[in-house]
mmCIF file of C-alpha atoms and ligand atoms in Angstrom:
data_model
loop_
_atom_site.group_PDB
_atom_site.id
_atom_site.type_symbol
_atom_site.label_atom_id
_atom_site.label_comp_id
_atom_site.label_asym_id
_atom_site.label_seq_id
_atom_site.Cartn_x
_atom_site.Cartn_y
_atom_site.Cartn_z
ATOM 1 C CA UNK A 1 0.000 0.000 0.000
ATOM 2 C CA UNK A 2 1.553 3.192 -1.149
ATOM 3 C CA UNK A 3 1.693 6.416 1.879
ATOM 4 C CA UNK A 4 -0.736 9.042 0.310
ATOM 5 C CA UNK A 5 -4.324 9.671 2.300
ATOM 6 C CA UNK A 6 -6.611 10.893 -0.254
ATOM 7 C CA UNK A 7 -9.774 12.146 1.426
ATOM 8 C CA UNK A 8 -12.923 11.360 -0.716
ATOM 9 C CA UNK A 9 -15.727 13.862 -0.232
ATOM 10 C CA UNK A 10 -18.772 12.390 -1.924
ATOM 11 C CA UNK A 11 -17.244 9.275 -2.189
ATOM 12 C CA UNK A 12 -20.611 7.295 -1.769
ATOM 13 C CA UNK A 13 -21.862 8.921 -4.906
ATOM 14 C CA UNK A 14 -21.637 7.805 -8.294
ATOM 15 C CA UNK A 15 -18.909 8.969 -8.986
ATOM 16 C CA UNK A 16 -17.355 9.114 -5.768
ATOM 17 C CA UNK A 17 -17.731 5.550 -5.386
ATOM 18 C CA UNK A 18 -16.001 4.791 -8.804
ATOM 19 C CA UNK A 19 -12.975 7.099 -7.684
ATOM 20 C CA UNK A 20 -12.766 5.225 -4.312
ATOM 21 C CA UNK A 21 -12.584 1.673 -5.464
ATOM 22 C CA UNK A 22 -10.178 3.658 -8.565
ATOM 23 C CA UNK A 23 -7.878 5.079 -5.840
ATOM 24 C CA UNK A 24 -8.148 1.741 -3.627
ATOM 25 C CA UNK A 25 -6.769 -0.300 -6.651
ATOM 26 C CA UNK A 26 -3.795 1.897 -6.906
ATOM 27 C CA UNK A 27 -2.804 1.309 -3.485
ATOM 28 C CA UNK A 28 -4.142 5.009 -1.523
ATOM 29 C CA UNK A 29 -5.675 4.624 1.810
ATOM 30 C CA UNK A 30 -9.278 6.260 0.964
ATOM 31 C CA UNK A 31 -10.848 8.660 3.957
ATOM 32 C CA UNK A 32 -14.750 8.784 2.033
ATOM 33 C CA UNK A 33 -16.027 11.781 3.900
ATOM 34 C CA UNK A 34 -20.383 11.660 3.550
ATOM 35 C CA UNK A 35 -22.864 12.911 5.930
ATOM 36 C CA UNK A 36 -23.423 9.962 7.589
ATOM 37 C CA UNK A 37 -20.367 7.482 7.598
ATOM 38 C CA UNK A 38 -22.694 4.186 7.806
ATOM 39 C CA UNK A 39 -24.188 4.939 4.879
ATOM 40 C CA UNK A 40 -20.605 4.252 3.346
ATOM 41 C CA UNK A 41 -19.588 1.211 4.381
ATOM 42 C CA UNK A 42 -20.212 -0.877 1.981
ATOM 43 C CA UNK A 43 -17.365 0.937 0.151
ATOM 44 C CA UNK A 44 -15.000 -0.965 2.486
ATOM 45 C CA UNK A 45 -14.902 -4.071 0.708
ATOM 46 C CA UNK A 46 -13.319 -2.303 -2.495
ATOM 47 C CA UNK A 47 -9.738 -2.216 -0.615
ATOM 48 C CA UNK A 48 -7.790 -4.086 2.410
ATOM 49 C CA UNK A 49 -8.501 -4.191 5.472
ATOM 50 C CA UNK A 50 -8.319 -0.490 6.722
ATOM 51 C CA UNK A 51 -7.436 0.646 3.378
ATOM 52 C CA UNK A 52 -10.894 2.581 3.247
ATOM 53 C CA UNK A 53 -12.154 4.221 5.996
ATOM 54 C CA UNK A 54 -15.892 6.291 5.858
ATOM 55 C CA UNK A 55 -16.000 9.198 7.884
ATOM 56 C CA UNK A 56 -19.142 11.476 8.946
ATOM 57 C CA UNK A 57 -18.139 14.763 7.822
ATOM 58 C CA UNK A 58 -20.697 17.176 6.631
ATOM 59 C CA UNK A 59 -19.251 20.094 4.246
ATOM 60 C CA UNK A 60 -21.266 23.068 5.677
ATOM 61 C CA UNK A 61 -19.628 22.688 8.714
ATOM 62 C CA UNK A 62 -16.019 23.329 9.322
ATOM 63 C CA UNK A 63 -15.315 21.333 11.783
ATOM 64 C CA UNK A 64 -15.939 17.945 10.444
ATOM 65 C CA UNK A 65 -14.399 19.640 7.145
ATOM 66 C CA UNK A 66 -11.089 19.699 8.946
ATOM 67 C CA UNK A 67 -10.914 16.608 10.876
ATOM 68 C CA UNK A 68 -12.115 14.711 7.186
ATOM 69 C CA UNK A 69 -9.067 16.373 6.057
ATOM 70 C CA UNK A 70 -6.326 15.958 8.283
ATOM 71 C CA UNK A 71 -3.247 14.404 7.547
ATOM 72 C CA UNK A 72 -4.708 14.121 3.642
ATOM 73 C CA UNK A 73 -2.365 14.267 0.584
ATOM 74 C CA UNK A 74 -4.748 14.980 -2.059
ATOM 75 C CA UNK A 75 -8.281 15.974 -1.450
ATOM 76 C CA UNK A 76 -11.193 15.190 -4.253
ATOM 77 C CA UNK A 77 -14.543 16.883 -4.127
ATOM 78 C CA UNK A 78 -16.918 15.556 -6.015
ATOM 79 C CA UNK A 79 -20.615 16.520 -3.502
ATOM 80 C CA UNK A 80 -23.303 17.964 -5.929
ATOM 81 C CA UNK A 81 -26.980 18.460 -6.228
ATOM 82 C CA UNK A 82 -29.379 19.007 -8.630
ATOM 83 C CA UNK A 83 -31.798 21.230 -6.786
ATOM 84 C CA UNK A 84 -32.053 23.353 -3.428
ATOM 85 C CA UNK A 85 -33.666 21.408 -0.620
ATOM 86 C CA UNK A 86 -33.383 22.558 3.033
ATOM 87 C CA UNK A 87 -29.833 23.345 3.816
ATOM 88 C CA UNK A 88 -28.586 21.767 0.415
ATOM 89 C CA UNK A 89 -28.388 24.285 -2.061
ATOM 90 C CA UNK A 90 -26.484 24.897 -5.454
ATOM 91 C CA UNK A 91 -25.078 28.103 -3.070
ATOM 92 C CA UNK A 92 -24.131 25.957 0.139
ATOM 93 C CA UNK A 93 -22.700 22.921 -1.667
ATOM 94 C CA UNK A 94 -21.542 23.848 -5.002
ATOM 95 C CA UNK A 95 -19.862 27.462 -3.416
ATOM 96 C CA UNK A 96 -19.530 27.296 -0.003
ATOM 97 C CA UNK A 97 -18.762 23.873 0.483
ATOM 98 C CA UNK A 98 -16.323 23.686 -2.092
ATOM 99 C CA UNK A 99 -14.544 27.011 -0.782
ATOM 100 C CA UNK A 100 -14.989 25.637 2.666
ATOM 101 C CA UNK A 101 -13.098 22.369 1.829
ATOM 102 C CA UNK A 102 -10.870 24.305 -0.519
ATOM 103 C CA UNK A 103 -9.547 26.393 2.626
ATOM 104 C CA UNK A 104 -9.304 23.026 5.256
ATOM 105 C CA UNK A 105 -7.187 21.209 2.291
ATOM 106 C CA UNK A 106 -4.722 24.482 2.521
ATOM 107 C CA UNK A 107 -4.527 24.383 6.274
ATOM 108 C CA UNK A 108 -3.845 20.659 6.766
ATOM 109 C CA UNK A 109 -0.629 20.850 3.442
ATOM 110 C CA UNK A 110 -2.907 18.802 1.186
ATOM 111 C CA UNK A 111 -0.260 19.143 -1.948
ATOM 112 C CA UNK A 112 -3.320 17.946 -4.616
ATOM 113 C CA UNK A 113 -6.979 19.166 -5.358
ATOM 114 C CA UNK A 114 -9.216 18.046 -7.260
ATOM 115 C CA UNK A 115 -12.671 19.800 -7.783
ATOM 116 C CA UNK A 116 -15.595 17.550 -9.481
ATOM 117 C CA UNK A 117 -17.430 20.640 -11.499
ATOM 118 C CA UNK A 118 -19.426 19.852 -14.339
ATOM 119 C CA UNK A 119 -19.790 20.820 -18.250
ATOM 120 C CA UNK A 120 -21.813 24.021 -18.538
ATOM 121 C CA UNK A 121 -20.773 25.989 -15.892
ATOM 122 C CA UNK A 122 -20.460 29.418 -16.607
ATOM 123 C CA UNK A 123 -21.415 33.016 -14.661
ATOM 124 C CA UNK A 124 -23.546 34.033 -17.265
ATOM 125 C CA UNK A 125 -25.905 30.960 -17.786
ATOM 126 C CA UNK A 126 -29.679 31.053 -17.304
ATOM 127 C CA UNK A 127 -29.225 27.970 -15.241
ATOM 128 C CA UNK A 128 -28.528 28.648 -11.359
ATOM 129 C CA UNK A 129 -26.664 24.979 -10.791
ATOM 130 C CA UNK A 130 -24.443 25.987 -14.129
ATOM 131 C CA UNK A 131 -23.735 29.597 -12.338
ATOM 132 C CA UNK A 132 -23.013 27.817 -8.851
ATOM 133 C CA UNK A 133 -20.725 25.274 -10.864
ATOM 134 C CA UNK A 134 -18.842 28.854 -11.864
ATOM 135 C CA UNK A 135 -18.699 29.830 -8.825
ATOM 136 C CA UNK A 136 -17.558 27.102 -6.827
ATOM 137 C CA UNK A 137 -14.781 26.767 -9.258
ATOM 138 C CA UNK A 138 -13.536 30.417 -9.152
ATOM 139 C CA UNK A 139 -13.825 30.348 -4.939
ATOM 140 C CA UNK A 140 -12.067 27.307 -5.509
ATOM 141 C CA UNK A 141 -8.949 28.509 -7.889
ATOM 142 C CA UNK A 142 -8.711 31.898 -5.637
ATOM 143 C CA UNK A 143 -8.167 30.012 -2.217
ATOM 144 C CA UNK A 144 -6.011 26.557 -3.433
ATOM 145 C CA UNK A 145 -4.525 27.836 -7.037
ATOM 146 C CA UNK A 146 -3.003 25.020 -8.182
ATOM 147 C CA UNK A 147 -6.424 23.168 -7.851
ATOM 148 C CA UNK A 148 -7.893 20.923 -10.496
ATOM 149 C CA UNK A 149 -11.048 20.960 -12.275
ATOM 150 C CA UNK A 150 -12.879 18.333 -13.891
ATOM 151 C CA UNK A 151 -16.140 19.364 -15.892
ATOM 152 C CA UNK A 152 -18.284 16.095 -16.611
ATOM 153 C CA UNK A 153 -20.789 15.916 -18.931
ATOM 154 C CA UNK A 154 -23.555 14.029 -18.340
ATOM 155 C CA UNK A 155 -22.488 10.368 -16.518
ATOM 156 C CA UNK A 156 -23.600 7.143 -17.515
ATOM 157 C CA UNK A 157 -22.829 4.290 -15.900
ATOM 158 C CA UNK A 158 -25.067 1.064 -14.330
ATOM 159 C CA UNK A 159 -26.119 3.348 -11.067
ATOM 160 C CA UNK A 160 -27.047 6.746 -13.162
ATOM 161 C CA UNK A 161 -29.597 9.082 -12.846
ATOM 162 C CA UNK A 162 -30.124 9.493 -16.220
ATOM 163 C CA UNK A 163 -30.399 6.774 -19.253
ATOM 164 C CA UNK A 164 -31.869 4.853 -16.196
ATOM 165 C CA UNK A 165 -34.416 7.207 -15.528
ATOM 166 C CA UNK A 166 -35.469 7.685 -18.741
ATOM 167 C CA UNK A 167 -35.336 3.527 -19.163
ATOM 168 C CA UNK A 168 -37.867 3.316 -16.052
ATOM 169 C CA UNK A 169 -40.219 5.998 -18.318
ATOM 170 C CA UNK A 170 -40.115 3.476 -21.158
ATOM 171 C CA UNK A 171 -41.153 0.664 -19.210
ATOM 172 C CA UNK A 172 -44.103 2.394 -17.696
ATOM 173 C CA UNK A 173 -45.547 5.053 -20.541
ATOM 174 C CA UNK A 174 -46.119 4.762 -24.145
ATOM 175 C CA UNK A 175 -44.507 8.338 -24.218
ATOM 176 C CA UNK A 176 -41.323 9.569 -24.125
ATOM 177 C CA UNK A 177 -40.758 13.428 -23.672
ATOM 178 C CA UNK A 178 -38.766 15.062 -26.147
ATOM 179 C CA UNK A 179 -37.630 18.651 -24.873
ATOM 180 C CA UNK A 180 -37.238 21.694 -26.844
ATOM 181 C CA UNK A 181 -38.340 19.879 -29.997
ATOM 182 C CA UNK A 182 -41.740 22.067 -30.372
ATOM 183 C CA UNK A 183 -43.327 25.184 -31.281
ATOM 184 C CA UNK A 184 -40.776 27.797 -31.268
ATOM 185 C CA UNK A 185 -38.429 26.233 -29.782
ATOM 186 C CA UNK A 186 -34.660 25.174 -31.897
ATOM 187 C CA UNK A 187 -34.861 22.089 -30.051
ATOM 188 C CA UNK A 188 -31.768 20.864 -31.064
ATOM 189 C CA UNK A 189 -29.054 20.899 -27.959
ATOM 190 C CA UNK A 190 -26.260 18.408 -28.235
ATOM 191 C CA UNK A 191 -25.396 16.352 -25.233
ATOM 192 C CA UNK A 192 -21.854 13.980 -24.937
ATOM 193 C CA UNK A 193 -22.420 11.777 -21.764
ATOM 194 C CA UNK A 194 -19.218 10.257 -20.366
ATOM 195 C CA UNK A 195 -18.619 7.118 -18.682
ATOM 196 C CA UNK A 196 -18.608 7.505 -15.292
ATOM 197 C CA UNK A 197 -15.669 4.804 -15.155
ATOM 198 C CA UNK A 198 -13.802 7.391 -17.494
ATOM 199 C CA UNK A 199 -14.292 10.228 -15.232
ATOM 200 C CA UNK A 200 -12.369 8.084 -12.286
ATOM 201 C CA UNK A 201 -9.662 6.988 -14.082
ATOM 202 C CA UNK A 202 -9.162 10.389 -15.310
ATOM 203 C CA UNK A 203 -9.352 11.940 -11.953
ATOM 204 C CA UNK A 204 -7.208 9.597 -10.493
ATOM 205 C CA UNK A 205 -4.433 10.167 -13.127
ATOM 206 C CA UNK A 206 -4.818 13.729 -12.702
ATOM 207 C CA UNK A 207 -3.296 13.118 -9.249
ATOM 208 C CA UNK A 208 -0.148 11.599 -10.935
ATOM 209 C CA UNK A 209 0.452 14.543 -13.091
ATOM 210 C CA UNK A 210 1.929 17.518 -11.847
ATOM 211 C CA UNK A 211 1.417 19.767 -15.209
ATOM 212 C CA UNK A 212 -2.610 19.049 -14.555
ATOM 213 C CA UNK A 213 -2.494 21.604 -11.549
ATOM 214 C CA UNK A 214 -4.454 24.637 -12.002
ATOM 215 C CA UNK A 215 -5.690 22.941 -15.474
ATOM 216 C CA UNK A 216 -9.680 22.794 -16.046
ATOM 217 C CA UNK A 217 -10.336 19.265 -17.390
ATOM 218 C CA UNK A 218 -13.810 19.154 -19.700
ATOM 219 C CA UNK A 219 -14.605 15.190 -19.869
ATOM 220 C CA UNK A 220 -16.902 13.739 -22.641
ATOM 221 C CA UNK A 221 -17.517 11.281 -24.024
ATOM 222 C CA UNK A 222 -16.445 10.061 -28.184
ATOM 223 C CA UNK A 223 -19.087 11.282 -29.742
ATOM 224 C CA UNK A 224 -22.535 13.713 -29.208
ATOM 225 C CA UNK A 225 -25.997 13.300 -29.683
ATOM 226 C CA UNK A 226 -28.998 15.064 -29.639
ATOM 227 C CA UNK A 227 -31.544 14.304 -26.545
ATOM 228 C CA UNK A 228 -33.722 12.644 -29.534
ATOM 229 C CA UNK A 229 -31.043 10.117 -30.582
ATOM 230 C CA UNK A 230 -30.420 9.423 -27.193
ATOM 231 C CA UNK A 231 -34.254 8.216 -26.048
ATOM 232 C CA UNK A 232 -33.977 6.182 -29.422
ATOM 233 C CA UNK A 233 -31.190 4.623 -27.939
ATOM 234 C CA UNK A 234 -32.593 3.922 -24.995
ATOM 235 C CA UNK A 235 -36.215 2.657 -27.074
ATOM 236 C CA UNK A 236 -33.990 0.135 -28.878
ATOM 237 C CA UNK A 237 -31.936 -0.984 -26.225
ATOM 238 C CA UNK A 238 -34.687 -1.763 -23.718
ATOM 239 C CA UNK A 239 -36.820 -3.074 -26.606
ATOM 240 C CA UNK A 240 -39.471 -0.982 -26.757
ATOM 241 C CA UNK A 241 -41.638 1.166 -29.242
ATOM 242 C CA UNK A 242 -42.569 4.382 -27.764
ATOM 243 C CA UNK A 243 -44.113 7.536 -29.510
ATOM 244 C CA UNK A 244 -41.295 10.480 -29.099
ATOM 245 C CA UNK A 245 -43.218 13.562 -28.222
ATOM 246 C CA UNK A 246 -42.066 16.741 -28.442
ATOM 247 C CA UNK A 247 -42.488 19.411 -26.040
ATOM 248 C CA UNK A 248 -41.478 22.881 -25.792
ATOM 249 C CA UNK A 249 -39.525 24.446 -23.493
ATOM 250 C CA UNK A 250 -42.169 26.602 -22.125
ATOM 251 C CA UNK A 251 -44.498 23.721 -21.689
ATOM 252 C CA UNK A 252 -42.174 22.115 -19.887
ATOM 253 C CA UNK A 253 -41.457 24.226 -17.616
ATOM 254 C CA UNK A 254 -45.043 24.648 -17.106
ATOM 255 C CA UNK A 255 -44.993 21.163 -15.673
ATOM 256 C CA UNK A 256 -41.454 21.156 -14.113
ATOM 257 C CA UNK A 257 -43.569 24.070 -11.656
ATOM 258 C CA UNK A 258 -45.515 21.467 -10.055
ATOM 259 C CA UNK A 259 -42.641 18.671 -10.308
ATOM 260 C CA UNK A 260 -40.649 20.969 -8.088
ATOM 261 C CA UNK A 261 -43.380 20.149 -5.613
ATOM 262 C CA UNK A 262 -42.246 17.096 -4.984
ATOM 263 C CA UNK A 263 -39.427 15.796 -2.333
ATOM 264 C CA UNK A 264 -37.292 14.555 -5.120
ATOM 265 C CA UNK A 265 -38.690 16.452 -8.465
ATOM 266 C CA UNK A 266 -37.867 14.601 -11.673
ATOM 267 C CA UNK A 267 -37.504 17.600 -13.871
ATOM 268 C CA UNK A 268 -37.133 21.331 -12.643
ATOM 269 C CA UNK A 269 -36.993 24.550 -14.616
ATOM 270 C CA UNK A 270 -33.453 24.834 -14.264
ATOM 271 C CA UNK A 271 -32.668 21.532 -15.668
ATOM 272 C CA UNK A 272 -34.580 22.909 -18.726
ATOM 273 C CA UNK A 273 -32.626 25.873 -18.960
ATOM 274 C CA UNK A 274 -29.340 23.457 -19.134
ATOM 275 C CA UNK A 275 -31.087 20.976 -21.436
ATOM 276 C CA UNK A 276 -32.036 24.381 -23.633
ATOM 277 C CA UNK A 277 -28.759 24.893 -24.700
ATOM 278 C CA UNK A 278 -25.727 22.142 -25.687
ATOM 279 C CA UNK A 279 -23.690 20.484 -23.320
ATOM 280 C CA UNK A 280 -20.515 19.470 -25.252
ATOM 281 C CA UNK A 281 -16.481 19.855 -24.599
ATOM 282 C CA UNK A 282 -14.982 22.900 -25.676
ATOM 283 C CA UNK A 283 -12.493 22.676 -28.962
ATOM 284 C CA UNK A 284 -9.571 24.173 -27.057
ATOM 285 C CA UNK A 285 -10.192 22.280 -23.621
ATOM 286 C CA UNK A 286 -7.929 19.923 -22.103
ATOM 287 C CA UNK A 287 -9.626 16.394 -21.759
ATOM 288 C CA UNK A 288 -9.061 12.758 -21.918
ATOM 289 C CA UNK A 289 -6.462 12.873 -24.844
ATOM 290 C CA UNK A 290 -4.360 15.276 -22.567
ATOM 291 C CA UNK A 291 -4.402 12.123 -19.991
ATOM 292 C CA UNK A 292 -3.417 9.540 -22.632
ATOM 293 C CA UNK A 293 -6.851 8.430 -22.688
ATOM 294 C CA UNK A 294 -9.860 7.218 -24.983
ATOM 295 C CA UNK A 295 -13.223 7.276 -23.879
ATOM 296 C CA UNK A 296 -15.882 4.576 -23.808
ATOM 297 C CA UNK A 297 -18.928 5.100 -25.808
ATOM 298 C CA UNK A 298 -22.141 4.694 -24.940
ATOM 299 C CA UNK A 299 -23.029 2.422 -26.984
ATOM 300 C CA UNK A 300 -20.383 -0.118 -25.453
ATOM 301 C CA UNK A 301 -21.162 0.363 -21.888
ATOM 302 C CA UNK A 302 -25.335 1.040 -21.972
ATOM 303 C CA UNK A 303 -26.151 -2.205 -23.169
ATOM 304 C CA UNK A 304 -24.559 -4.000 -20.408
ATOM 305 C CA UNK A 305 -27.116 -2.095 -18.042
ATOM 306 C CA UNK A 306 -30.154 -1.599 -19.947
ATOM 307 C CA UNK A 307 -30.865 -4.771 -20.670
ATOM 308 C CA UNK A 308 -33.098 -4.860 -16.919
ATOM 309 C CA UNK A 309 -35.807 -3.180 -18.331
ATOM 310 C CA UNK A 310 -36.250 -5.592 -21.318
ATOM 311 C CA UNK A 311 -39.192 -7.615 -21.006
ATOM 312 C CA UNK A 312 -38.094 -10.991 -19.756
ATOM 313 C CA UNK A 313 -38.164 -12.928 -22.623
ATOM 314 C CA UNK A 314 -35.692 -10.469 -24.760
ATOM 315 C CA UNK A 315 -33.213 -9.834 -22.152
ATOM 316 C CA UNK A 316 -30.428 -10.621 -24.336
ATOM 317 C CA UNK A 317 -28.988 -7.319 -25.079
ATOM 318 C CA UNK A 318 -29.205 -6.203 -28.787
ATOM 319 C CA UNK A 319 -25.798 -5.502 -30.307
ATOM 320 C CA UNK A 320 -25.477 -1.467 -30.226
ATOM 321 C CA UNK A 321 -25.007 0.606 -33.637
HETATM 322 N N1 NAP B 1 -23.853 12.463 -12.175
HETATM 323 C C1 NAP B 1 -23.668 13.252 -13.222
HETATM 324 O O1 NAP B 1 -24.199 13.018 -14.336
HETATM 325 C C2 NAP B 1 -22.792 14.473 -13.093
HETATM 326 C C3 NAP B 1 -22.516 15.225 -14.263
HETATM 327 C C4 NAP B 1 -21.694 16.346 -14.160
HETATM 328 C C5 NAP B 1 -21.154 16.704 -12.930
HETATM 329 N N2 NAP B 1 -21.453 15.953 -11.815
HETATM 330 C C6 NAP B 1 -20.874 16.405 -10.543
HETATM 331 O O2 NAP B 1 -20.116 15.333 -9.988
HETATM 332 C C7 NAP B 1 -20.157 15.411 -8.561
HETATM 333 C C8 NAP B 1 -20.630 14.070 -8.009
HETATM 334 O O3 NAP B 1 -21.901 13.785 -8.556
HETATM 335 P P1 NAP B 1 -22.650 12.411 -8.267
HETATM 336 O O4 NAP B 1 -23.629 12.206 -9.364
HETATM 337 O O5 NAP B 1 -21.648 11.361 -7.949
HETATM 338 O O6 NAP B 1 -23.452 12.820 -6.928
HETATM 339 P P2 NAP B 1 -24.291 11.872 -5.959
HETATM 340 O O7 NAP B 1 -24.417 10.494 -6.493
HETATM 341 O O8 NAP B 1 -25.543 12.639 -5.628
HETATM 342 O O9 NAP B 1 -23.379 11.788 -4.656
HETATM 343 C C9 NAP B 1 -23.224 12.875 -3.817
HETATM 344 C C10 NAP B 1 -22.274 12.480 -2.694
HETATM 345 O O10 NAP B 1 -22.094 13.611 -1.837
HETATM 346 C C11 NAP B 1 -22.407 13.261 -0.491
HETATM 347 N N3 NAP B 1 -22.982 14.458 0.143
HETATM 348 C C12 NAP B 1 -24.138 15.096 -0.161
HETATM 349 N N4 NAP B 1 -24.280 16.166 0.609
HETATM 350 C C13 NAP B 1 -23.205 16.220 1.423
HETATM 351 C C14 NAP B 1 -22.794 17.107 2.443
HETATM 352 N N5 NAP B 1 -23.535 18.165 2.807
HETATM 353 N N6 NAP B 1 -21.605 16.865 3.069
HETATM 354 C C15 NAP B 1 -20.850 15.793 2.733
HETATM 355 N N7 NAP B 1 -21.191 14.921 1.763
HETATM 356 C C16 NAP B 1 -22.365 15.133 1.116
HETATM 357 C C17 NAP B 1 -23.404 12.112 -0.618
HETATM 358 O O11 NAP B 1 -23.406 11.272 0.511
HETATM 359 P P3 NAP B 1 -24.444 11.514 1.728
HETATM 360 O O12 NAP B 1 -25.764 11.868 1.097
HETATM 361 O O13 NAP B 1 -24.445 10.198 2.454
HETATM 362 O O14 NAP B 1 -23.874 12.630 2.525
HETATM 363 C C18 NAP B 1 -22.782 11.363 -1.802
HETATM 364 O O15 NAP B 1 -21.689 10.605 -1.347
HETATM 365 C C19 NAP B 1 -21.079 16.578 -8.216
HETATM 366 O O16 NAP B 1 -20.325 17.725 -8.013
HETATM 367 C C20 NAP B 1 -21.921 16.730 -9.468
HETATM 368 O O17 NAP B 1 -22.418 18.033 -9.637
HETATM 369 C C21 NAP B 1 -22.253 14.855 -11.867
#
């Protein structure tokens, strides 16, 4: 087992728990700093004995921000959310909790960190989360310079929120919602969802390589699609014919009003105003190439996944194109 602590916060999440088992495999002893440290444990079995230990550490509170941190070589933050509930909001957890663990990984002579941002984020977007994403990042950059960024785009993998969302839809409706494709609306945004494997390897490389500090990473995957070839995808790969409807933006975010209603809303306005415009890797960024690496594409890793919400007697997954 090699010296360096890396303290994990997040590392329960999707991706977090990726970058864990990632940074377990290479031989770092993991501190995965959550809310409540139980609800971690079953990361433990990804390393040695004592190779991976949870911690309750909650990132609005400074305390439990330091003591997560202490004695920690690198630092990774990778805590997000996707709307404001209660005391988790885009401003508490994607700025102040970033700058907050930002300043505890200067105090405790972290020499590496990395921030888990997202494609999109930009001051001047009609999306709060993209504007937080900013934010955080700036805060970030001004209080631990030599800090990393890494911009995902959308993440796919078997535990995502997103082709397996819209997979459940499939299942259930003989709809699928097509956004932005309706009366004046251009309806034509590109997304390039990454492989949440991807985004792990290439964080945990990023650690290796000292001309990555200060960089800003954008991670997609090989190719782009439109949200309409994606729910195709997802039609033919769980087997199932389903009318595409389109739906304007405004429409939508008619019904994304009352969605926000609920404890955990499915759709909310300001996921339409990222879906509104395209979520793809700059030309000039740095990104997987600059890591010596070649994404996965979809189409080789969604299949393996999908294939649950087949009906049972065509659960043999179809071969992708
Ligand atoms: N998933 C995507 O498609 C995607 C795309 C682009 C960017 N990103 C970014 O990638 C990062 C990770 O996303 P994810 O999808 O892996 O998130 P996730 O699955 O929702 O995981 C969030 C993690 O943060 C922990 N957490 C939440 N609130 C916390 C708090 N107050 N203090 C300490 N820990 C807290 C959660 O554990 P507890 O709840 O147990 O505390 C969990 O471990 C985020 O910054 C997100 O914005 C994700």
């Amino acid at each position: 087992m090699a010296d360096r602590l890396v303290t994990v916060f997040g590392g329960s999440g999707f991706i977090g728990r990726y970058l864990v088992k990632r940074l377990a495999d290479a031989g770092d002893r993991v501190c995965v700093a959550v809310r409540d440290a139980e609800n971690a444990r079953f990361l433990k079995p990804m390393g040695d004995v004592g190779q991976i230990v949870p911690v309750s550490a909650n990132i609005l509170d400074d305390d439990s921000v330091r003591s997560a941190v202490r004695g920690a070589d690198a630092v990774i933050f990778s805590v997000g959310v996707l709307y404001n509930r209660g005391r988790q909001t885009f401003q508490s957890i994607h700025v102040e909790g970033a700058e907050r663990v930002a300043k505890a990984a200067v105090e405790c002579g972290a020499s590496r960190l990395v921030l888990v941002s997202a494609l999109g984020a930009d001051p001047s977007s009609e999306s709060v989360y993209a504007v937080s994403k900013a934010e955080g990042e700036a805060r970030v950059s001004a209080v631990f310079p030599s800090a990393t960024v890494v911009r995902p785009g959308v993440v796919f993998g078997a535990e995502d929120q997103f082709f397996n969302r819209f997979a459940a839809i499939a299942r259930l409706s003989p709809v699928l919602p097509i956004f932005g494709h309706g009366l004046l609306d251009a309806g034509s945004s590109r997304l390039q969802p990454v492989y949440v494997g991807d985004v792990a390897d290439a964080i945990v490389k990023i650690l290796d390589v000292v001309a990555s500090e200060g960089g800003t990473y954008e991670l997609g995957g090989p190719r782009t699609y439109s949200y309409k070839e994606i729910m195709k995808l997802i039609c033919r790969q769980t087997g199932r014919q389903r009318l595409l409807a389109p739906i304007p933006f405004w429409a939508a975010k008619i019904k994304a009003l009352f969605l926000e209603l609920l404890p955990v809303p499915p759709l909310t306005r300001d996921q339409l105003a990222l879906l509104s415009t395209d979520n793809v890797v700059a030309d000039t960024a740095l990104g997987f190439s600059n890591l010596g690496m070649t994404p996965s594409s979809v189409e080789a890793i969604v299949p393996r996944y999908l294939g649950r919400y087949r009906r049972r007697a065509t659960r043999t997954p179809p071969m992708s194109s």
